mmCIF file of C-alpha atoms and ligand atoms in Angstrom:
data_model
loop_
_atom_site.group_PDB
_atom_site.id
_atom_site.type_symbol
_atom_site.label_atom_id
_atom_site.label_comp_id
_atom_site.label_asym_id
_atom_site.label_seq_id
_atom_site.Cartn_x
_atom_site.Cartn_y
_atom_site.Cartn_z
ATOM 1 C CA MET A 1 -10.179 -24.325 20.115
ATOM 2 C CA LYS A 2 -13.441 -22.418 19.780
ATOM 3 C CA PRO A 3 -14.804 -22.123 16.235
ATOM 4 C CA ILE A 4 -14.189 -18.644 14.852
ATOM 5 C CA MET A 5 -17.966 -18.090 14.522
ATOM 6 C CA GLU A 6 -18.249 -17.973 18.299
ATOM 7 C CA GLN A 7 -15.538 -15.398 18.712
ATOM 8 C CA SER A 8 -16.872 -11.925 19.296
ATOM 9 C CA TYR A 9 -15.129 -9.859 16.629
ATOM 10 C CA ARG A 10 -18.499 -8.211 16.040
ATOM 11 C CA GLU A 11 -18.037 -6.459 19.372
ATOM 12 C CA THR A 12 -14.307 -5.847 19.195
ATOM 13 C CA LEU A 13 -11.781 -5.747 16.436
ATOM 14 C CA ARG A 14 -9.935 -9.064 16.075
ATOM 15 C CA ILE A 15 -6.852 -10.280 14.290
ATOM 16 C CA ILE A 16 -7.157 -13.826 12.914
ATOM 17 C CA PRO A 17 -4.414 -15.675 10.959
ATOM 18 C CA ALA A 18 -5.638 -16.102 7.365
ATOM 19 C CA SER A 19 -6.256 -19.874 7.414
ATOM 20 C CA ASP A 20 -8.730 -21.433 4.940
ATOM 21 C CA GLN A 21 -11.275 -21.558 7.752
ATOM 22 C CA ALA A 22 -10.768 -17.884 8.622
ATOM 23 C CA ILE A 23 -11.049 -16.881 4.956
ATOM 24 C CA ALA A 24 -14.345 -18.807 4.683
ATOM 25 C CA GLU A 25 -15.633 -17.045 7.806
ATOM 26 C CA ALA A 26 -14.509 -13.660 6.448
ATOM 27 C CA ALA A 27 -16.341 -14.389 3.161
ATOM 28 C CA ARG A 28 -19.520 -15.142 5.144
ATOM 29 C CA ALA A 29 -19.073 -11.919 7.119
ATOM 30 C CA LEU A 30 -18.807 -9.910 3.860
ATOM 31 C CA SER A 31 -21.984 -11.579 2.513
ATOM 32 C CA ALA A 32 -23.733 -10.664 5.782
ATOM 33 C CA GLY A 33 -22.871 -6.969 5.308
ATOM 34 C CA GLU A 34 -19.978 -6.834 7.783
ATOM 35 C CA LEU A 35 -16.536 -5.267 7.330
ATOM 36 C CA VAL A 36 -13.391 -7.343 6.841
ATOM 37 C CA ALA A 37 -9.820 -6.024 6.770
ATOM 38 C CA PHE A 38 -7.606 -8.131 4.513
ATOM 39 C CA PRO A 39 -4.066 -8.118 3.137
ATOM 40 C CA THR A 40 -3.330 -7.251 -0.480
ATOM 41 C CA GLU A 41 0.082 -7.042 -2.138
ATOM 42 C CA THR A 42 -0.088 -3.227 -1.807
ATOM 43 C CA VAL A 43 -1.558 -2.379 1.624
ATOM 44 C CA TYR A 44 -4.321 -3.779 3.861
ATOM 45 C CA GLY A 45 -7.853 -2.965 2.680
ATOM 46 C CA LEU A 46 -11.045 -2.401 4.696
ATOM 47 C CA GLY A 47 -13.597 -4.344 2.664
ATOM 48 C CA ALA A 48 -17.373 -4.457 2.329
ATOM 49 C CA ASN A 49 -19.832 -5.961 -0.168
ATOM 50 C CA ALA A 50 -19.943 -3.287 -2.910
ATOM 51 C CA LEU A 51 -23.554 -4.231 -3.760
ATOM 52 C CA ASP A 52 -24.724 -3.403 -0.211
ATOM 53 C CA GLY A 53 -25.116 0.350 0.372
ATOM 54 C CA GLU A 54 -25.312 0.023 4.163
ATOM 55 C CA ALA A 55 -22.128 -2.024 4.322
ATOM 56 C CA VAL A 56 -20.352 0.536 2.112
ATOM 57 C CA ALA A 57 -21.621 3.359 4.345
ATOM 58 C CA ALA A 58 -20.005 1.571 7.305
ATOM 59 C CA ILE A 59 -16.598 1.828 5.558
ATOM 60 C CA PHE A 60 -16.914 5.620 5.319
ATOM 61 C CA ALA A 61 -18.054 5.832 8.963
ATOM 62 C CA THR A 62 -15.272 3.563 10.287
ATOM 63 C CA LYS A 63 -12.517 5.434 8.425
ATOM 64 C CA GLY A 64 -13.965 8.925 8.974
ATOM 65 C CA ARG A 65 -13.670 9.236 5.199
ATOM 66 C CA PRO A 66 -15.404 12.073 3.328
ATOM 67 C CA ARG A 67 -18.286 10.726 1.230
ATOM 68 C CA PHE A 68 -17.021 12.492 -1.908
ATOM 69 C CA ASN A 69 -13.917 10.246 -2.022
ATOM 70 C CA PRO A 70 -14.771 7.129 -4.087
ATOM 71 C CA LEU A 71 -13.613 3.564 -3.308
ATOM 72 C CA ILE A 72 -11.854 0.896 -5.388
ATOM 73 C CA VAL A 73 -13.844 -2.298 -6.123
ATOM 74 C CA HIS A 74 -11.822 -5.522 -5.805
ATOM 75 C CA LEU A 75 -12.605 -8.579 -7.925
ATOM 76 C CA ALA A 76 -11.267 -12.145 -8.094
ATOM 77 C CA ASP A 77 -10.562 -11.967 -11.830
ATOM 78 C CA ALA A 78 -10.661 -9.591 -14.790
ATOM 79 C CA GLU A 79 -13.764 -11.211 -16.345
ATOM 80 C CA ALA A 80 -15.824 -10.106 -13.331
ATOM 81 C CA VAL A 81 -15.457 -6.433 -14.406
ATOM 82 C CA SER A 82 -17.551 -6.651 -17.598
ATOM 83 C CA PRO A 83 -21.032 -6.694 -15.951
ATOM 84 C CA HIS A 84 -20.147 -3.425 -14.190
ATOM 85 C CA ALA A 85 -18.039 -1.324 -16.556
ATOM 86 C CA LEU A 86 -16.953 -0.735 -20.145
ATOM 87 C CA LEU A 87 -13.410 -1.652 -21.136
ATOM 88 C CA ASP A 88 -12.062 -0.123 -24.330
ATOM 89 C CA ASP A 89 -9.060 -1.570 -26.138
ATOM 90 C CA ALA A 90 -6.503 0.245 -23.960
ATOM 91 C CA ALA A 91 -8.271 -0.879 -20.761
ATOM 92 C CA LYS A 92 -8.288 -4.480 -21.976
ATOM 93 C CA ARG A 93 -4.576 -4.338 -22.724
ATOM 94 C CA LEU A 94 -3.768 -2.895 -19.285
ATOM 95 C CA ALA A 95 -5.952 -5.498 -17.556
ATOM 96 C CA ALA A 96 -4.266 -8.314 -19.500
ATOM 97 C CA ALA A 97 -0.776 -6.978 -18.730
ATOM 98 C CA PHE A 98 -1.115 -6.027 -15.051
ATOM 99 C CA TRP A 99 -3.951 -8.033 -13.446
ATOM 100 C CA PRO A 100 -3.698 -9.562 -10.980
ATOM 101 C CA GLY A 101 -1.472 -6.815 -9.587
ATOM 102 C CA PRO A 102 -1.110 -3.300 -8.136
ATOM 103 C CA LEU A 103 -3.064 -1.375 -10.797
ATOM 104 C CA SER A 104 -6.575 0.119 -10.470
ATOM 105 C CA LEU A 105 -8.515 1.075 -13.593
ATOM 106 C CA VAL A 106 -11.146 3.833 -13.437
ATOM 107 C CA LEU A 107 -13.745 2.892 -16.051
ATOM 108 C CA PRO A 108 -17.147 4.141 -17.261
ATOM 109 C CA LYS A 109 -19.876 2.498 -15.169
ATOM 110 C CA ARG A 110 -22.589 0.403 -16.807
ATOM 111 C CA PRO A 111 -26.033 1.726 -15.822
ATOM 112 C CA GLU A 112 -27.199 -1.803 -14.947
ATOM 113 C CA SER A 113 -24.288 -2.426 -12.540
ATOM 114 C CA GLY A 114 -25.686 -3.210 -9.099
ATOM 115 C CA ILE A 115 -22.701 -1.581 -7.353
ATOM 116 C CA SER A 116 -23.898 0.934 -4.762
ATOM 117 C CA PRO A 117 -23.621 4.558 -5.984
ATOM 118 C CA LEU A 118 -21.926 5.347 -2.640
ATOM 119 C CA VAL A 119 -18.868 3.376 -3.808
ATOM 120 C CA SER A 120 -18.122 5.810 -6.621
ATOM 121 C CA ALA A 121 -19.360 8.881 -4.721
ATOM 122 C CA GLY A 122 -21.998 9.463 -7.393
ATOM 123 C CA LEU A 123 -19.445 9.607 -10.263
ATOM 124 C CA GLU A 124 -20.134 8.000 -13.667
ATOM 125 C CA THR A 125 -16.971 5.955 -13.298
ATOM 126 C CA ILE A 126 -15.839 3.174 -10.931
ATOM 127 C CA ALA A 127 -12.294 2.074 -10.009
ATOM 128 C CA PHE A 128 -11.539 -1.671 -10.217
ATOM 129 C CA ARG A 129 -8.615 -3.795 -9.153
ATOM 130 C CA VAL A 130 -7.783 -7.536 -9.244
ATOM 131 C CA PRO A 131 -5.312 -8.064 -6.390
ATOM 132 C CA ALA A 132 -2.512 -10.620 -6.653
ATOM 133 C CA HIS A 133 -2.183 -11.415 -2.933
ATOM 134 C CA PRO A 134 -3.245 -15.059 -2.360
ATOM 135 C CA VAL A 135 -5.352 -14.196 0.718
ATOM 136 C CA ALA A 136 -7.158 -11.366 -1.093
ATOM 137 C CA HIS A 137 -7.714 -13.615 -4.086
ATOM 138 C CA ALA A 138 -9.045 -16.500 -1.968
ATOM 139 C CA LEU A 139 -11.392 -14.170 -0.077
ATOM 140 C CA LEU A 140 -12.775 -12.639 -3.293
ATOM 141 C CA ALA A 141 -13.149 -16.012 -5.002
ATOM 142 C CA THR A 142 -14.877 -17.526 -1.947
ATOM 143 C CA CYS A 143 -17.422 -14.727 -1.433
ATOM 144 C CA GLY A 144 -17.964 -14.202 -5.182
ATOM 145 C CA LEU A 145 -18.791 -10.543 -4.530
ATOM 146 C CA PRO A 146 -17.344 -7.252 -5.754
ATOM 147 C CA VAL A 147 -15.621 -5.912 -2.610
ATOM 148 C CA ALA A 148 -15.184 -2.160 -2.092
ATOM 149 C CA ALA A 149 -12.001 -1.583 -0.104
ATOM 150 C CA PRO A 150 -10.048 1.559 0.707
ATOM 151 C CA SER A 151 -6.787 1.307 2.606
ATOM 152 C CA ALA A 152 -7.579 0.227 6.201
ATOM 153 C CA ASN A 153 -6.368 3.423 7.911
ATOM 154 C CA ARG A 154 -8.290 6.320 9.415
ATOM 155 C CA SER A 155 -8.815 8.946 6.726
ATOM 156 C CA GLY A 156 -5.719 11.099 6.108
ATOM 157 C CA ARG A 157 -3.277 8.776 7.871
ATOM 158 C CA ILE A 158 -0.608 6.318 6.751
ATOM 159 C CA SER A 159 -1.887 3.138 5.039
ATOM 160 C CA PRO A 160 -1.314 -0.050 7.094
ATOM 161 C CA THR A 161 1.013 -2.770 5.797
ATOM 162 C CA SER A 162 0.535 -5.269 8.658
ATOM 163 C CA ALA A 163 -2.446 -6.624 10.621
ATOM 164 C CA GLU A 164 -1.115 -4.954 13.795
ATOM 165 C CA ASP A 165 -1.010 -1.576 12.047
ATOM 166 C CA VAL A 166 -4.635 -2.100 10.921
ATOM 167 C CA ALA A 167 -5.637 -2.804 14.521
ATOM 168 C CA ALA A 168 -3.796 0.335 15.687
ATOM 169 C CA GLU A 169 -5.669 2.407 13.075
ATOM 170 C CA LEU A 170 -9.167 1.050 13.615
ATOM 171 C CA GLY A 171 -9.183 0.835 17.424
ATOM 172 C CA ASP A 172 -12.264 -1.013 18.673
ATOM 173 C CA ALA A 173 -14.309 -0.866 15.453
ATOM 174 C CA PRO A 174 -16.224 -4.140 14.787
ATOM 175 C CA VAL A 175 -13.982 -5.461 12.036
ATOM 176 C CA LEU A 176 -12.556 -8.934 11.422
ATOM 177 C CA ILE A 177 -8.874 -8.575 10.456
ATOM 178 C CA LEU A 178 -7.350 -11.364 8.364
ATOM 179 C CA ASP A 179 -3.645 -11.507 9.151
ATOM 180 C CA GLY A 180 -1.580 -12.387 6.068
ATOM 181 C CA GLY A 181 1.722 -10.892 7.228
ATOM 182 C CA GLY A 182 3.428 -7.918 5.579
ATOM 183 C CA CYS A 183 2.450 -6.428 2.197
ATOM 184 C CA PRO A 184 5.169 -7.131 -0.403
ATOM 185 C CA VAL A 185 4.648 -3.985 -2.534
ATOM 186 C CA GLY A 186 3.954 -1.646 0.395
ATOM 187 C CA LEU A 187 2.466 1.258 -1.623
ATOM 188 C CA GLU A 188 -1.122 1.550 -2.879
ATOM 189 C CA SER A 189 -2.035 0.608 -6.441
ATOM 190 C CA THR A 190 -1.405 2.936 -9.367
ATOM 191 C CA VAL A 191 -4.756 4.473 -10.430
ATOM 192 C CA VAL A 192 -5.285 5.012 -14.173
ATOM 193 C CA ARG A 193 -8.491 6.388 -15.704
ATOM 194 C CA VAL A 194 -9.196 4.884 -19.136
ATOM 195 C CA MET A 195 -12.102 6.411 -21.052
ATOM 196 C CA ASP A 196 -12.930 8.334 -24.205
ATOM 197 C CA GLY A 197 -9.801 6.928 -25.841
ATOM 198 C CA ARG A 198 -7.492 8.497 -23.218
ATOM 199 C CA ALA A 199 -5.466 7.058 -20.363
ATOM 200 C CA GLU A 200 -4.566 9.320 -17.428
ATOM 201 C CA LEU A 201 -2.482 8.644 -14.345
ATOM 202 C CA LEU A 202 -4.586 9.693 -11.321
ATOM 203 C CA ARG A 203 -2.290 8.267 -8.622
ATOM 204 C CA ALA A 204 1.272 6.990 -8.852
ATOM 205 C CA GLY A 205 1.585 3.632 -7.087
ATOM 206 C CA GLY A 206 2.825 0.067 -7.077
ATOM 207 C CA THR A 207 2.905 -0.336 -10.879
ATOM 208 C CA PRO A 208 5.544 2.068 -12.268
ATOM 209 C CA ARG A 209 4.390 4.596 -14.879
ATOM 210 C CA GLU A 210 7.113 3.455 -17.305
ATOM 211 C CA GLU A 211 5.696 -0.100 -17.422
ATOM 212 C CA ILE A 212 2.165 1.161 -18.126
ATOM 213 C CA GLU A 213 3.403 3.514 -20.869
ATOM 214 C CA ALA A 214 5.309 0.623 -22.492
ATOM 215 C CA VAL A 215 2.097 -1.425 -22.735
ATOM 216 C CA LEU A 216 0.031 1.521 -24.014
ATOM 217 C CA GLY A 217 2.715 2.659 -26.446
ATOM 218 C CA GLN A 218 2.116 6.256 -25.329
ATOM 219 C CA ARG A 219 2.793 8.588 -22.406
ATOM 220 C CA LEU A 220 0.282 8.870 -19.591
ATOM 221 C CA ALA A 221 -1.044 12.314 -18.744
ATOM 222 C CA SER A 222 0.614 13.386 -15.455
ATOM 223 C CA PRO A 223 -1.148 13.214 -12.105
ATOM 224 C CA THR A 224 -2.669 16.416 -10.807
ATOM 225 C CA PRO A 225 0.098 18.513 -9.200
ATOM 226 C CA ILE A 226 -0.156 18.527 -5.412
ATOM 227 C CA GLY A 227 -2.178 21.496 -4.133
ATOM 228 C CA THR A 228 -4.395 21.958 -7.213
ATOM 229 C CA ALA A 229 -7.950 20.649 -7.730
ATOM 230 C CA PRO A 230 -7.643 16.846 -7.912
ATOM 231 C CA ALA A 231 -9.083 14.772 -10.787
ATOM 232 C CA SER A 232 -9.138 11.918 -8.309
ATOM 233 C CA PRO A 233 -11.046 13.121 -5.258
ATOM 234 C CA GLY A 234 -8.765 11.224 -2.868
ATOM 235 C CA GLN A 235 -5.659 13.042 -4.027
ATOM 236 C CA LEU A 236 -5.811 15.793 -1.421
ATOM 237 C CA ALA A 237 -2.549 17.563 -0.656
ATOM 238 C CA SER A 238 -2.262 16.389 2.954
ATOM 239 C CA HIS A 239 -2.489 12.631 3.296
ATOM 240 C CA TYR A 240 -0.458 9.768 4.739
ATOM 241 C CA ALA A 241 0.276 12.101 7.634
ATOM 242 C CA PRO A 242 2.371 11.003 10.611
ATOM 243 C CA ASN A 243 2.254 13.089 13.813
ATOM 244 C CA ALA A 244 5.823 14.277 13.217
ATOM 245 C CA ARG A 245 6.678 16.934 10.628
ATOM 246 C CA LEU A 246 8.641 15.741 7.622
ATOM 247 C CA ARG A 247 11.748 17.554 6.294
ATOM 248 C CA LEU A 248 12.285 16.301 2.738
ATOM 249 C CA ASN A 249 15.460 16.137 0.611
ATOM 250 C CA ALA A 250 17.674 16.321 3.697
ATOM 251 C CA THR A 251 21.394 15.655 3.213
ATOM 252 C CA ALA A 252 22.022 14.894 6.914
ATOM 253 C CA PRO A 253 19.953 14.689 10.105
ATOM 254 C CA ARG A 254 19.933 17.629 12.535
ATOM 255 C CA GLU A 255 19.888 17.302 16.301
ATOM 256 C CA ASP A 256 16.605 15.861 17.649
ATOM 257 C CA GLU A 257 15.481 14.621 14.240
ATOM 258 C CA ALA A 258 14.614 11.046 13.349
ATOM 259 C CA TRP A 259 16.316 9.971 10.116
ATOM 260 C CA LEU A 260 14.764 8.215 7.131
ATOM 261 C CA ALA A 261 17.724 7.295 4.946
ATOM 262 C CA PHE A 262 18.129 5.693 1.518
ATOM 263 C CA GLY A 263 21.068 4.018 -0.190
ATOM 264 C CA PRO A 264 24.618 2.901 0.642
ATOM 265 C CA ASP A 265 26.119 6.343 1.345
ATOM 266 C CA ALA A 266 23.599 7.460 3.958
ATOM 267 C CA PRO A 267 24.994 9.451 6.907
ATOM 268 C CA GLU A 268 24.437 7.929 10.364
ATOM 269 C CA ASN A 269 22.093 9.388 12.968
ATOM 270 C CA ALA A 270 22.602 9.349 16.737
ATOM 271 C CA GLY A 271 18.829 9.164 17.300
ATOM 272 C CA PRO A 272 16.150 6.943 15.721
ATOM 273 C CA SER A 273 16.875 6.061 12.124
ATOM 274 C CA PHE A 274 15.838 3.661 9.367
ATOM 275 C CA ASN A 275 17.396 3.042 5.963
ATOM 276 C CA LEU A 276 14.630 2.297 3.412
ATOM 277 C CA SER A 277 17.113 0.337 1.304
ATOM 278 C CA PRO A 278 20.828 0.208 2.163
ATOM 279 C CA SER A 279 21.517 -1.107 -1.362
ATOM 280 C CA GLY A 280 19.510 1.695 -3.012
ATOM 281 C CA ASP A 281 16.734 -0.567 -4.341
ATOM 282 C CA LEU A 282 13.460 1.347 -4.918
ATOM 283 C CA LYS A 283 11.330 -1.800 -4.646
ATOM 284 C CA GLU A 284 12.718 -2.524 -1.203
ATOM 285 C CA ALA A 285 12.306 1.144 -0.231
ATOM 286 C CA ALA A 286 8.619 1.112 -1.295
ATOM 287 C CA ALA A 287 7.949 -2.037 0.715
ATOM 288 C CA ASN A 288 9.486 -0.447 3.837
ATOM 289 C CA LEU A 289 8.170 3.135 3.500
ATOM 290 C CA PHE A 290 4.905 3.114 5.478
ATOM 291 C CA SER A 291 6.057 0.903 8.317
ATOM 292 C CA ALA A 292 9.302 2.916 8.612
ATOM 293 C CA LEU A 293 7.288 6.156 8.882
ATOM 294 C CA ARG A 294 5.089 4.577 11.561
ATOM 295 C CA ARG A 295 8.017 3.223 13.563
ATOM 296 C CA LEU A 296 9.904 6.555 13.484
ATOM 297 C CA ASP A 297 6.688 8.430 14.339
ATOM 298 C CA GLU A 298 6.124 6.149 17.345
ATOM 299 C CA THR A 299 9.392 7.421 18.877
ATOM 300 C CA GLY A 300 7.594 10.742 19.444
ATOM 301 C CA THR A 301 10.179 12.689 17.434
ATOM 302 C CA PRO A 302 9.033 16.181 16.390
ATOM 303 C CA THR A 303 10.636 15.865 12.927
ATOM 304 C CA ILE A 304 11.552 13.089 10.529
ATOM 305 C CA ALA A 305 14.258 14.146 8.063
ATOM 306 C CA VAL A 306 14.120 12.244 4.770
ATOM 307 C CA MET A 307 16.933 11.756 2.258
ATOM 308 C CA PRO A 308 16.239 12.405 -1.457
ATOM 309 C CA ILE A 309 14.763 9.400 -3.284
ATOM 310 C CA PRO A 310 15.311 8.953 -7.062
ATOM 311 C CA ASP A 311 12.117 9.868 -8.962
ATOM 312 C CA HIS A 312 11.964 7.034 -11.496
ATOM 313 C CA GLY A 313 10.135 3.684 -11.303
ATOM 314 C CA LEU A 314 8.553 3.180 -7.861
ATOM 315 C CA GLY A 315 10.380 6.350 -6.746
ATOM 316 C CA GLU A 316 7.596 8.442 -8.301
ATOM 317 C CA ALA A 317 5.017 6.918 -5.926
ATOM 318 C CA ILE A 318 7.402 7.044 -2.935
ATOM 319 C CA ASN A 319 8.017 10.769 -3.536
ATOM 320 C CA ASP A 320 4.274 11.387 -4.018
ATOM 321 C CA ARG A 321 3.493 9.828 -0.612
ATOM 322 C CA LEU A 322 6.354 11.689 1.091
ATOM 323 C CA ALA A 323 5.210 15.038 -0.392
ATOM 324 C CA ARG A 324 1.662 14.445 0.879
ATOM 325 C CA ALA A 325 2.923 13.330 4.292
ATOM 326 C CA ALA A 326 4.941 16.574 4.453
ATOM 327 C CA ALA A 327 2.127 18.872 3.225
ATOM 328 C CA ASP A 328 0.471 21.395 5.547
ATOM 329 C CA ARG A 329 -2.440 19.838 7.427
ATOM 330 C CA PRO A 330 -5.936 21.265 6.903
HETATM 331 O O1 TXA B 1 -3.690 -0.513 -3.352
HETATM 332 C C1 TXA B 1 -4.792 0.019 -3.225
HETATM 333 O O2 TXA B 1 -5.320 0.658 -4.149
HETATM 334 C C2 TXA B 1 -5.501 -0.134 -1.871
HETATM 335 C C3 TXA B 1 -5.801 -1.615 -1.658
HETATM 336 C C4 TXA B 1 -6.608 -1.865 -0.417
HETATM 337 O O3 TXA B 1 -6.431 -2.127 -2.796
HETATM 338 N N1 TXA B 1 -6.676 0.673 -1.848
HETATM 339 C C5 TXA B 1 -6.626 2.026 -1.789
HETATM 340 O O4 TXA B 1 -7.869 2.633 -1.718
HETATM 341 O O5 TXA B 1 -5.602 2.657 -1.783
HETATM 342 P P1 TXA B 1 -8.075 4.148 -1.291
HETATM 343 O O6 TXA B 1 -9.529 4.288 -1.101
HETATM 344 O O7 TXA B 1 -7.215 4.456 -0.112
HETATM 345 O O8 TXA B 1 -7.642 4.971 -2.549
HETATM 346 C C6 TXA B 1 -8.443 4.943 -3.714
HETATM 347 C C7 TXA B 1 -8.043 6.056 -4.644
HETATM 348 C C8 TXA B 1 -8.457 7.414 -4.103
HETATM 349 O O9 TXA B 1 -7.435 8.342 -4.435
HETATM 350 C C9 TXA B 1 -9.740 7.692 -4.878
HETATM 351 O O10 TXA B 1 -10.041 9.059 -4.975
HETATM 352 C C10 TXA B 1 -9.432 7.062 -6.224
HETATM 353 O O11 TXA B 1 -8.718 5.885 -5.898
HETATM 354 N N2 TXA B 1 -10.650 6.695 -6.958
HETATM 355 C C11 TXA B 1 -11.511 5.693 -6.680
HETATM 356 N N3 TXA B 1 -12.543 5.682 -7.540
HETATM 357 C C12 TXA B 1 -12.333 6.701 -8.409
HETATM 358 C C13 TXA B 1 -13.055 7.226 -9.526
HETATM 359 N N4 TXA B 1 -14.199 6.694 -9.926
HETATM 360 N N5 TXA B 1 -12.529 8.281 -10.184
HETATM 361 C C14 TXA B 1 -11.350 8.834 -9.786
HETATM 362 N N6 TXA B 1 -10.635 8.410 -8.719
HETATM 363 C C15 TXA B 1 -11.117 7.352 -8.037
HETATM 364 MG MG1 MG B 2 -6.125 5.358 1.240
#
């Protein structure tokens, strides 16, 4: 077999199983300013060295992402945050309780942090996350760099939860894709801003609000309602958009609709259909959501009808993504 170094992923996008050798090569690519797509427990990320402004600019170009939408910086462990940002007592408690895991903390930036200002879109804060996925962890530990990584989809589209879905999103962009299989959580991290003695939920996600509130001993301020000016620049109304229209809170499918069902009592559909969790488990539904939307969208259906999903636990994030996928496109 040819060594990976000789393979030409620099010219075309490549999927490589995440062996130790491939992870070492991906770490070298990050150090050299190249882009690497890698699995995390939430979704696949499109990573670049956060200290390298040109590499970070390539993320925005590859995704077609607006420059005002800041990126999350991924680190191998919680200690690596301190040179870059200030953690108050609440931030320390959240980091201790949920890292590694699907939580991002938006924190005040230290002026001496070498992280490129492009990462945080010029804001005084930066979002950090310590992922739990073993491939993400090995990559971060091997390169020893802070890695800026948005979800590895084209801007505005559904986040990828498999290496094949990354490849479908990024086309022929020069990106090495580490294949680590499916993403067990399936929804992006929960984003919480912790500063000035306050903790606010900016994006519902893979860590349920209730668990965060239990650790803080107080309620989190609610995320910005869809359609109003977002506190988190990425929280635009239309996002996660399939080509099909979505019809939410449907009790039964209509003719010519694809059917996204939930729970044991779901009606059948003659056409394409997928049950997010036949047993009614929100964790299973979250893990299946994005790939189910992609698979139903690939049938070319004009409309995907979606059953109501309970709004507690991971249901809050599932309903957030569905509402954005259903929102009017700009
Ligand atoms: O699970 C995840 O979070 C995935 C994986 C790859 O880690 N990443 C991800 O990144 O979802 P992205 O770029 O698709 O979403 C980042 C979100 C956006 O809504 C962005 O606006 C917000 O985090 N964000 C980042 N930095 C921020 C900051 N300084 N202040 C407020 N919001 C911020
Ligand atoms: Mg995203």
